[in-house]
PDB file of C-alpha atoms in Angstrom:
ATOM      1  CA  MET A  22      64.975-139.171  34.579  1.00 53.00           C
ATOM      2  CA  THR A  23      64.488-142.355  32.666  1.00 59.00           C
ATOM      3  CA  HIS A  24      66.180-142.885  29.321  1.00 66.00           C
ATOM      4  CA  ARG A  25      62.817-142.770  27.531  1.00 71.00           C
ATOM      5  CA  THR A  26      61.808-139.510  29.220  1.00 93.00           C
ATOM      6  CA  ASP A  27      65.199-137.968  28.347  1.00 95.00           C
ATOM      7  CA  THR A  28      64.813-139.050  24.731  1.00 96.00           C
ATOM      8  CA  GLU A  29      61.345-137.508  24.567  1.00 96.00           C
ATOM      9  CA  ALA A  30      62.618-134.286  26.181  1.00 97.00           C
ATOM     10  CA  VAL A  31      65.425-134.011  23.609  1.00 98.00           C
ATOM     11  CA  GLN A  32      62.983-134.709  20.777  1.00 97.00           C
ATOM     12  CA  ALA A  33      60.733-131.945  22.151  1.00 97.00           C
ATOM     13  CA  ALA A  34      63.660-129.498  22.362  1.00 98.00           C
ATOM     14  CA  ASN A  35      64.694-130.399  18.805  1.00 98.00           C
ATOM     15  CA  THR A  36      61.138-129.866  17.534  1.00 97.00           C
ATOM     16  CA  ALA A  37      60.851-126.571  19.460  1.00 98.00           C
ATOM     17  CA  PHE A  38      64.001-125.329  17.702  1.00 98.00           C
ATOM     18  CA  TYR A  39      62.539-125.897  14.225  1.00 98.00           C
ATOM     19  CA  GLU A  40      59.107-124.554  15.181  1.00 98.00           C
ATOM     20  CA  ALA A  41      60.690-121.351  16.539  1.00 97.00           C
ATOM     21  CA  LEU A  42      62.543-120.947  13.230  1.00 96.00           C
ATOM     22  CA  GLU A  43      59.300-121.401  11.299  1.00 96.00           C
ATOM     23  CA  ARG A  44      57.644-118.685  13.398  1.00 96.00           C
ATOM     24  CA  GLY A  45      60.672-116.396  13.223  1.00 95.00           C
ATOM     25  CA  ASP A  46      60.695-116.260  17.031  1.00 97.00           C
ATOM     26  CA  PHE A  47      64.154-114.896  17.821  1.00 97.00           C
ATOM     27  CA  GLU A  48      63.507-114.809  21.565  1.00 98.00           C
ATOM     28  CA  GLU A  49      62.708-118.509  21.647  1.00 98.00           C
ATOM     29  CA  ILE A  50      65.678-119.335  19.386  1.00 98.00           C
ATOM     30  CA  SER A  51      67.896-117.440  21.805  1.00 98.00           C
ATOM     31  CA  ASP A  52      66.397-119.246  24.796  1.00 98.00           C
ATOM     32  CA  LEU A  53      66.943-122.665  23.185  1.00 98.00           C
ATOM     33  CA  TRP A  54      70.716-122.147  22.800  1.00 98.00           C
ATOM     34  CA  LEU A  55      73.063-122.983  25.658  1.00 98.00           C
ATOM     35  CA  ASP A  56      74.013-119.906  27.697  1.00 96.00           C
ATOM     36  CA  ASP A  57      76.038-120.945  30.734  1.00 93.00           C
ATOM     37  CA  GLY A  58      78.613-118.160  30.441  1.00 91.00           C
ATOM     38  CA  THR A  59      81.523-120.562  29.898  1.00 93.00           C
ATOM     39  CA  THR A  60      80.703-123.026  27.109  1.00 94.00           C
ATOM     40  CA  SER A  61      81.096-121.785  23.540  1.00 96.00           C
ATOM     41  CA  VAL A  62      78.329-122.814  21.140  1.00 98.00           C
ATOM     42  CA  SER A  63      78.833-123.482  17.428  1.00 98.00           C
ATOM     43  CA  CYS A  64      76.750-123.597  14.286  1.00 98.00           C
ATOM     44  CA  VAL A  65      77.301-124.562  10.658  1.00 98.00           C
ATOM     45  CA  HIS A  66      74.553-123.571   8.240  1.00 96.00           C
ATOM     46  CA  PRO A  67      74.721-125.274   4.813  1.00 93.00           C
ATOM     47  CA  GLY A  68      77.384-123.509   2.766  1.00 91.00           C
ATOM     48  CA  TRP A  69      78.518-121.249   5.617  1.00 94.00           C
ATOM     49  CA  PRO A  70      81.771-121.314   7.585  1.00 96.00           C
ATOM     50  CA  VAL A  71      81.616-122.509  11.181  1.00 98.00           C
ATOM     51  CA  LEU A  72      80.225-119.889  13.558  1.00 98.00           C
ATOM     52  CA  THR A  73      81.560-120.001  17.089  1.00 98.00           C
ATOM     53  CA  GLY A  74      80.207-118.110  20.067  1.00 97.00           C
ATOM     54  CA  ARG A  75      76.687-117.278  21.113  1.00 97.00           C
ATOM     55  CA  GLY A  76      76.729-113.788  19.581  1.00 97.00           C
ATOM     56  CA  ASP A  77      77.753-114.945  16.095  1.00 98.00           C
ATOM     57  CA  VAL A  78      75.384-117.915  16.172  1.00 98.00           C
ATOM     58  CA  LEU A  79      72.371-115.838  17.219  1.00 98.00           C
ATOM     59  CA  ARG A  80      73.212-113.080  14.697  1.00 98.00           C
ATOM     60  CA  SER A  81      73.147-115.730  11.967  1.00 98.00           C
ATOM     61  CA  TYR A  82      69.609-116.737  12.925  1.00 97.00           C
ATOM     62  CA  ALA A  83      68.501-113.095  13.052  1.00 97.00           C
ATOM     63  CA  LEU A  84      69.932-112.643   9.542  1.00 95.00           C
ATOM     64  CA  ILE A  85      68.257-115.789   8.210  1.00 93.00           C
ATOM     65  CA  MET A  86      64.885-114.850   9.718  1.00 92.00           C
ATOM     66  CA  ALA A  87      65.128-111.271   8.398  1.00 90.00           C
ATOM     67  CA  ASN A  88      65.718-112.531   4.861  1.00 87.00           C
ATOM     68  CA  THR A  89      63.313-115.474   4.775  1.00 87.00           C
ATOM     69  CA  GLU A  90      59.671-114.652   4.216  1.00 86.00           C
ATOM     70  CA  TYR A  91      58.502-118.229   4.672  1.00 89.00           C
ATOM     71  CA  ILE A  92      60.150-121.404   5.931  1.00 92.00           C
ATOM     72  CA  GLN A  93      58.749-124.779   6.898  1.00 95.00           C
ATOM     73  CA  PHE A  94      60.622-127.854   8.111  1.00 97.00           C
ATOM     74  CA  PHE A  95      59.396-131.410   7.641  1.00 97.00           C
ATOM     75  CA  LEU A  96      61.725-133.506   9.774  1.00 97.00           C
ATOM     76  CA  THR A  97      62.354-137.124   8.839  1.00 97.00           C
ATOM     77  CA  ASP A  98      64.775-139.807  10.063  1.00 97.00           C
ATOM     78  CA  VAL A  99      64.906-138.224  13.541  1.00 97.00           C
ATOM     79  CA  LYS A 100      67.166-140.179  15.884  1.00 98.00           C
ATOM     80  CA  VAL A 101      68.385-139.331  19.390  1.00 98.00           C
ATOM     81  CA  ALA A 102      71.442-140.781  21.124  1.00 97.00           C
ATOM     82  CA  LEU A 103      72.052-140.063  24.811  1.00 97.00           C
ATOM     83  CA  SER A 104      75.103-140.227  27.037  1.00 96.00           C
ATOM     84  CA  ALA A 105      74.657-138.762  30.526  1.00 93.00           C
ATOM     85  CA  ASP A 106      73.973-135.031  30.085  1.00 96.00           C
ATOM     86  CA  ILE A 107      74.737-134.915  26.343  1.00 98.00           C
ATOM     87  CA  ALA A 108      72.354-135.801  23.524  1.00 98.00           C
ATOM     88  CA  VAL A 109      72.861-135.943  19.779  1.00 98.00           C
ATOM     89  CA  ALA A 110      69.817-135.561  17.555  1.00 98.00           C
ATOM     90  CA  THR A 111      70.191-136.297  13.866  1.00 98.00           C
ATOM     91  CA  CYS A 112      67.532-135.691  11.239  1.00 98.00           C
ATOM     92  CA  THR A 113      66.818-134.808   7.664  1.00 97.00           C
ATOM     93  CA  GLU A 114      65.413-131.311   7.274  1.00 97.00           C
ATOM     94  CA  ASN A 115      63.014-131.286   4.321  1.00 96.00           C
ATOM     95  CA  ILE A 116      62.851-127.506   3.913  1.00 95.00           C
ATOM     96  CA  LEU A 117      60.352-125.431   1.966  1.00 92.00           C
ATOM     97  CA  SER A 118      61.279-121.749   1.933  1.00 90.00           C
ATOM     98  CA  GLY A 119      60.596-118.522   0.114  1.00 83.00           C
ATOM     99  CA  GLY A 120      62.184-115.111   0.030  1.00 70.00           C
ATOM    100  CA  PRO A 121      60.562-111.697  -0.197  1.00 68.00           C
ATOM    101  CA  ALA A 122      57.743-111.310  -2.694  1.00 70.00           C
ATOM    102  CA  GLU A 123      58.381-109.527  -5.971  1.00 73.00           C
ATOM    103  CA  ASP A 124      56.100-107.602  -8.319  1.00 74.00           C
ATOM    104  CA  GLY A 125      53.174-107.432  -5.886  1.00 70.00           C
ATOM    105  CA  ALA A 126      53.065-111.185  -5.306  1.00 69.00           C
ATOM    106  CA  GLU A 127      51.929-112.408  -1.899  1.00 70.00           C
ATOM    107  CA  LEU A 128      54.987-114.639  -1.453  1.00 68.00           C
ATOM    108  CA  GLY A 129      58.314-115.072  -3.225  1.00 69.00           C
ATOM    109  CA  PRO A 130      59.120-118.229  -5.156  1.00 77.00           C
ATOM    110  CA  LEU A 131      59.231-121.335  -2.973  1.00 81.00           C
ATOM    111  CA  VAL A 132      62.327-123.520  -2.999  1.00 86.00           C
ATOM    112  CA  GLY A 133      62.737-127.022  -1.617  1.00 88.00           C
ATOM    113  CA  GLN A 134      65.952-128.242  -0.050  1.00 90.00           C
ATOM    114  CA  LEU A 135      67.192-131.334   1.789  1.00 95.00           C
ATOM    115  CA  VAL A 136      69.639-130.855   4.644  1.00 96.00           C
ATOM    116  CA  VAL A 137      70.987-133.458   7.040  1.00 97.00           C
ATOM    117  CA  ALA A 138      71.457-132.006  10.500  1.00 98.00           C
ATOM    118  CA  THR A 139      73.172-132.901  13.719  1.00 98.00           C
ATOM    119  CA  ASN A 140      71.999-131.052  16.815  1.00 98.00           C
ATOM    120  CA  VAL A 141      73.978-131.522  20.006  1.00 98.00           C
ATOM    121  CA  PHE A 142      72.121-130.777  23.244  1.00 98.00           C
ATOM    122  CA  ARG A 143      73.330-130.490  26.807  1.00 98.00           C
ATOM    123  CA  ARG A 144      71.154-130.983  29.855  1.00 97.00           C
ATOM    124  CA  THR A 145      70.928-127.867  32.046  1.00 96.00           C
ATOM    125  CA  SER A 146      68.834-126.916  35.066  1.00 95.00           C
ATOM    126  CA  ASP A 147      66.508-125.249  32.492  1.00 95.00           C
ATOM    127  CA  GLY A 148      66.184-128.359  30.338  1.00 96.00           C
ATOM    128  CA  TRP A 149      67.972-129.490  27.189  1.00 97.00           C
ATOM    129  CA  LYS A 150      69.780-126.645  25.378  1.00 98.00           C
ATOM    130  CA  LEU A 151      71.430-126.569  21.947  1.00 98.00           C
ATOM    131  CA  TRP A 152      75.197-126.679  22.129  1.00 98.00           C
ATOM    132  CA  SER A 153      75.915-127.163  18.434  1.00 98.00           C
ATOM    133  CA  HIS A 154      73.998-127.337  15.150  1.00 98.00           C
ATOM    134  CA  HIS A 155      75.525-128.601  11.916  1.00 98.00           C
ATOM    135  CA  GLY A 156      73.546-128.723   8.680  1.00 97.00           C
ATOM    136  CA  SER A 157      74.875-130.130   5.407  1.00 96.00           C
ATOM    137  CA  PRO A 158      73.030-130.038   2.103  1.00 94.00           C
ATOM    138  CA  VAL A 159      72.092-133.354   0.526  1.00 93.00           C
ATOM    139  CA  LEU A 160      73.547-133.157  -2.958  1.00 87.00           C
ATOM    140  CA  ALA A 161      72.702-136.647  -4.217  1.00 75.00           C
ATOM    141  CA  GLU A 162      70.053-139.232  -3.517  1.00 71.00           C
ATOM    142  CA  SER A 163      71.403-142.332  -1.850  1.00 63.00           C
ATOM    143  CA  GLY A 164      71.126-145.493  -3.881  1.00 57.00           C
ATOM    144  CA  GLU A 165      71.280-143.733  -7.240  1.00 50.00           C
ATOM    145  CA  ASP A 166      74.123-144.492  -9.614  1.00 51.00           C
ATOM    146  CA  ASP A 167      75.454-147.231  -7.331  1.00 50.00           C
ATOM    147  CA  ASP A 168      77.134-148.855 -10.348  1.00 51.00           C
ATOM    148  CA  GLU A 169      79.069-145.755 -11.359  1.00 52.00           C
ATOM    149  CA  GLU A 170      82.619-145.076 -10.284  1.00 52.00           C
ATOM    150  CA  PRO A 171      83.071-142.079  -7.974  1.00 49.00           C
ATOM    151  CA  HIS A 172      84.288-138.924  -9.676  1.00 50.00           C
ATOM    152  CA  ALA A 173      87.766-137.764  -8.708  1.00 49.00           C
TER     153      ALA A 173
END
């Protein structure tokens, strides 16, 4: 494959991952994660400890989907770097989510969140598969308070 085609394929796999989360499609989430029987996958959700192993990673997504009534990702700053059969996709996840509705409401309160994510993919005979996902919350806007000393 050409470099451009590989980049587009990784971008498509990255987008498919977020779209499956939005739909709550556990089967597709499972299919998108690497499953070669030998390589351990890993995942870090914002504020969680590192999860290692396909079982723990997929259970985490089942738990998130079971407890999230609504979630939508607006991806910005998407970049893909390739090296042979490994790809690293970085992006900012602009997340809008809501939990279960209360008091007869149609949807729970919506909350916005910014997360920077690194998704590592590996090329397989079935296409690009997620090997690792790491999401970190964005706690401060860049460029603000540039004149202030860092807090110890």
